[in-house]
PDB file of C-alpha atoms in Angstrom:
ATOM      1  CA  MET S   1       5.085 -16.617  27.861  1.00 82.00           C
ATOM      2  CA  THR S   2       2.026 -15.368  29.671  1.00 86.00           C
ATOM      3  CA  ILE S   3       2.121 -12.032  31.426  1.00 87.00           C
ATOM      4  CA  THR S   4      -0.519  -9.878  33.102  1.00 90.00           C
ATOM      5  CA  ILE S   5      -0.248  -6.119  32.766  1.00 89.00           C
ATOM      6  CA  LYS S   6      -2.430  -3.522  34.495  1.00 93.00           C
ATOM      7  CA  LEU S   7      -3.235  -0.846  31.907  1.00 93.00           C
ATOM      8  CA  PRO S   8      -4.771   2.547  32.593  1.00 93.00           C
ATOM      9  CA  ALA S   9      -8.405   2.625  31.417  1.00 94.00           C
ATOM     10  CA  PRO S  10      -7.812   5.018  28.458  1.00 93.00           C
ATOM     11  CA  ILE S  11      -4.991   2.835  27.118  1.00 93.00           C
ATOM     12  CA  GLU S  12      -7.069  -0.308  27.532  1.00 94.00           C
ATOM     13  CA  GLU S  13      -9.926   1.326  25.640  1.00 94.00           C
ATOM     14  CA  SER S  14      -7.595   2.459  22.836  1.00 93.00           C
ATOM     15  CA  LEU S  15      -6.087  -1.028  22.621  1.00 94.00           C
ATOM     16  CA  ARG S  16      -9.526  -2.640  22.385  1.00 94.00           C
ATOM     17  CA  GLU S  17     -10.672  -0.168  19.707  1.00 93.00           C
ATOM     18  CA  ALA S  18      -7.522  -0.656  17.623  1.00 92.00           C
ATOM     19  CA  ALA S  19      -7.810  -4.441  17.944  1.00 92.00           C
ATOM     20  CA  THR S  20     -11.436  -4.322  16.815  1.00 92.00           C
ATOM     21  CA  ILE S  21     -10.466  -2.266  13.768  1.00 91.00           C
ATOM     22  CA  GLN S  22      -7.720  -4.774  12.906  1.00 90.00           C
ATOM     23  CA  ARG S  23     -10.069  -7.698  13.624  1.00 91.00           C
ATOM     24  CA  ILE S  24      -7.733  -9.311  16.134  1.00 93.00           C
ATOM     25  CA  SER S  25      -7.878  -9.759  19.886  1.00 94.00           C
ATOM     26  CA  PRO S  26      -6.478  -7.055  22.173  1.00 93.00           C
ATOM     27  CA  GLU S  27      -3.951  -9.614  23.418  1.00 93.00           C
ATOM     28  CA  GLU S  28      -2.715 -10.284  19.882  1.00 93.00           C
ATOM     29  CA  LEU S  29      -2.398  -6.567  19.212  1.00 93.00           C
ATOM     30  CA  ALA S  30      -0.511  -6.004  22.465  1.00 94.00           C
ATOM     31  CA  ALA S  31       1.851  -8.861  21.572  1.00 93.00           C
ATOM     32  CA  GLN S  32       2.437  -7.339  18.104  1.00 92.00           C
ATOM     33  CA  ILE S  33       3.128  -3.927  19.606  1.00 92.00           C
ATOM     34  CA  LEU S  34       5.630  -5.376  22.072  1.00 90.00           C
ATOM     35  CA  GLU S  35       7.261  -7.502  19.380  1.00 88.00           C
ATOM     36  CA  GLU S  36       7.711  -4.467  17.139  1.00 83.00           C
ATOM     37  CA  ALA S  37       9.001  -2.365  20.035  1.00 84.00           C
ATOM     38  CA  PHE S  38      11.772  -4.842  20.803  1.00 83.00           C
ATOM     39  CA  GLN S  39      12.906  -5.536  17.257  1.00 77.00           C
ATOM     40  CA  LEU S  40      16.494  -4.523  16.677  1.00 73.00           C
ATOM     41  CA  GLU S  41      15.911  -3.315  13.123  1.00 68.00           C
ATOM     42  CA  LEU S  42      14.556   0.194  12.866  1.00 70.00           C
ATOM     43  CA  PHE S  43      13.125  -0.349   9.402  1.00 76.00           C
ATOM     44  CA  GLU S  44      11.301  -3.332   8.026  1.00 80.00           C
ATOM     45  CA  THR S  45      12.513  -4.908   4.841  1.00 86.00           C
ATOM     46  CA  LEU S  46      10.149  -5.071   1.892  1.00 91.00           C
ATOM     47  CA  GLU S  47       9.743  -8.790   2.531  1.00 92.00           C
ATOM     48  CA  GLN S  48       8.726  -8.119   6.153  1.00 89.00           C
ATOM     49  CA  VAL S  49       6.150  -5.534   5.098  1.00 92.00           C
ATOM     50  CA  VAL S  50       4.691  -7.938   2.533  1.00 94.00           C
ATOM     51  CA  GLU S  51       4.626 -10.778   5.072  1.00 93.00           C
ATOM     52  CA  ARG S  52       2.887  -8.570   7.639  1.00 91.00           C
ATOM     53  CA  ALA S  53       0.329  -7.511   5.026  1.00 91.00           C
ATOM     54  CA  LYS S  54      -0.292 -11.151   4.110  1.00 91.00           C
ATOM     55  CA  ARG S  55      -0.988 -11.983   7.770  1.00 90.00           C
ATOM     56  CA  LEU S  56      -3.712  -9.350   8.063  1.00 89.00           C
ATOM     57  CA  PRO S  57      -7.170 -10.878   8.172  1.00 88.00           C
ATOM     58  CA  ARG S  58      -9.327 -10.400   5.115  1.00 86.00           C
ATOM     59  CA  ASN S  59     -12.043  -7.817   5.427  1.00 87.00           C
ATOM     60  CA  PRO S  60     -15.211  -9.256   3.880  1.00 88.00           C
ATOM     61  CA  ASP S  61     -16.415  -5.718   3.133  1.00 89.00           C
ATOM     62  CA  ASN S  62     -13.524  -5.328   0.663  1.00 87.00           C
ATOM     63  CA  ILE S  63     -14.236  -8.518  -1.271  1.00 88.00           C
ATOM     64  CA  ARG S  64     -16.545  -8.286  -4.267  1.00 89.00           C
ATOM     65  CA  PRO S  65     -17.089 -11.406  -6.332  1.00 90.00           C
ATOM     66  CA  ALA S  66     -16.551 -11.080 -10.061  1.00 91.00           C
ATOM     67  CA  THR S  67     -19.687 -10.523 -12.100  1.00 91.00           C
ATOM     68  CA  ALA S  68     -18.104 -10.898 -15.530  1.00 92.00           C
ATOM     69  CA  SER S  69     -14.845 -11.654 -17.296  1.00 94.00           C
ATOM     70  CA  LEU S  70     -12.576  -8.599 -17.447  1.00 93.00           C
ATOM     71  CA  LYS S  71     -11.169  -9.859 -20.750  1.00 94.00           C
ATOM     72  CA  GLU S  72     -14.645 -10.030 -22.269  1.00 93.00           C
ATOM     73  CA  LEU S  73     -15.640  -6.644 -20.864  1.00 93.00           C
ATOM     74  CA  LEU S  74     -12.553  -5.025 -22.371  1.00 92.00           C
ATOM     75  CA  GLU S  75     -13.040  -6.751 -25.709  1.00 92.00           C
ATOM     76  CA  ASP S  76     -16.704  -5.742 -25.820  1.00 91.00           C
ATOM     77  CA  ALA S  77     -16.151  -2.167 -24.622  1.00 91.00           C
ATOM     78  CA  PRO S  78     -17.737   0.445 -26.856  1.00 91.00           C
ATOM     79  CA  VAL S  79     -15.399   2.354 -29.138  1.00 88.00           C
ATOM     80  CA  ASP S  80     -15.038   6.045 -28.321  1.00 90.00           C
ATOM     81  CA  PRO S  81     -15.720   7.847 -31.617  1.00 89.00           C
ATOM     82  CA  GLU S  82     -13.957  10.972 -30.354  1.00 93.00           C
ATOM     83  CA  PHE S  83     -10.739   9.177 -29.363  1.00 92.00           C
ATOM     84  CA  ASP S  84      -7.847  10.347 -31.536  1.00 94.00           C
ATOM     85  CA  LEU S  85      -5.001   7.841 -31.313  1.00 94.00           C
ATOM     86  CA  THR S  86      -2.526  10.138 -33.078  1.00 96.00           C
ATOM     87  CA  ALA S  87      -3.245  13.018 -30.688  1.00 97.00           C
ATOM     88  CA  TRP S  88      -3.060  10.661 -27.710  1.00 96.00           C
ATOM     89  CA  GLN S  89       0.324   9.294 -28.818  1.00 98.00           C
ATOM     90  CA  ARG S  90       1.629  12.839 -29.368  1.00 97.00           C
ATOM     91  CA  ASP S  91       0.441  13.878 -25.881  1.00 98.00           C
ATOM     92  CA  TRP S  92       1.899  10.716 -24.355  1.00 98.00           C
ATOM     93  CA  GLN S  93       5.307  11.471 -25.907  1.00 98.00           C
ATOM     94  CA  LYS S  94       5.187  14.882 -24.206  1.00 98.00           C
ATOM     95  CA  VAL S  95       4.361  13.218 -20.880  1.00 98.00           C
ATOM     96  CA  GLU S  96       7.227  10.732 -21.247  1.00 98.00           C
ATOM     97  CA  LYS S  97       9.654  13.530 -22.140  1.00 97.00           C
ATOM     98  CA  GLU S  98       8.571  15.514 -19.080  1.00 98.00           C
ATOM     99  CA  MET S  99       8.914  12.438 -16.824  1.00 97.00           C
ATOM    100  CA  LYS S 100      12.449  11.828 -18.133  1.00 96.00           C
ATOM    101  CA  GLU S 101      13.359  15.470 -17.503  1.00 96.00           C
ATOM    102  CA  ILE S 102      12.012  15.270 -13.950  1.00 96.00           C
ATOM    103  CA  SER S 103      13.844  11.990 -13.303  1.00 95.00           C
ATOM    104  CA  ARG S 104      17.087  13.466 -14.625  1.00 94.00           C
ATOM    105  CA  ALA S 105      16.687  16.611 -12.494  1.00 94.00           C
ATOM    106  CA  ASN S 106      16.049  14.444  -9.434  1.00 93.00           C
ATOM    107  CA  ALA S 107      19.085  12.273 -10.174  1.00 92.00           C
ATOM    108  CA  ILE S 108      21.265  15.394 -10.495  1.00 91.00           C
ATOM    109  CA  ALA S 109      19.829  16.891  -7.284  1.00 90.00           C
ATOM    110  CA  GLU S 110      20.463  13.633  -5.414  1.00 88.00           C
ATOM    111  CA  GLY S 111      24.009  13.376  -6.752  1.00 87.00           C
ATOM    112  CA  PHE S 112      23.494  10.207  -8.766  1.00 88.00           C
ATOM    113  CA  ILE S 113      24.645  11.829 -11.992  1.00 88.00           C
ATOM    114  CA  PRO S 114      26.767  14.944 -12.537  1.00 88.00           C
ATOM    115  CA  PRO S 115      25.142  18.051 -14.005  1.00 82.00           C
ATOM    116  CA  GLN S 116      26.112  18.818 -17.587  1.00 77.00           C
TER     117      GLN S 116
END
């Protein structure tokens, strides 16, 4: 369907700027806005969000070609002489314990499990 709409100048300018940022035409952006406005669902499903993200045009500024193999870089990384695996594992156990305590407190606060 083709439709012509007279927009106030500030709205037209905002639409053009937003379309430029998203690298689509103002008409495409207006169609997306109208489509979203008339959707019956208030919240998108995860699949819809992923699909919408996949449809976004690629921004060449965000693409950097690989310069080396990550596997090789990790294998050839210098060893940190000050890294203490035992201390790190001990600290990580403390972190995991704290995360479990926080998760349990959240579950109790949200009513998922009864307090003990």
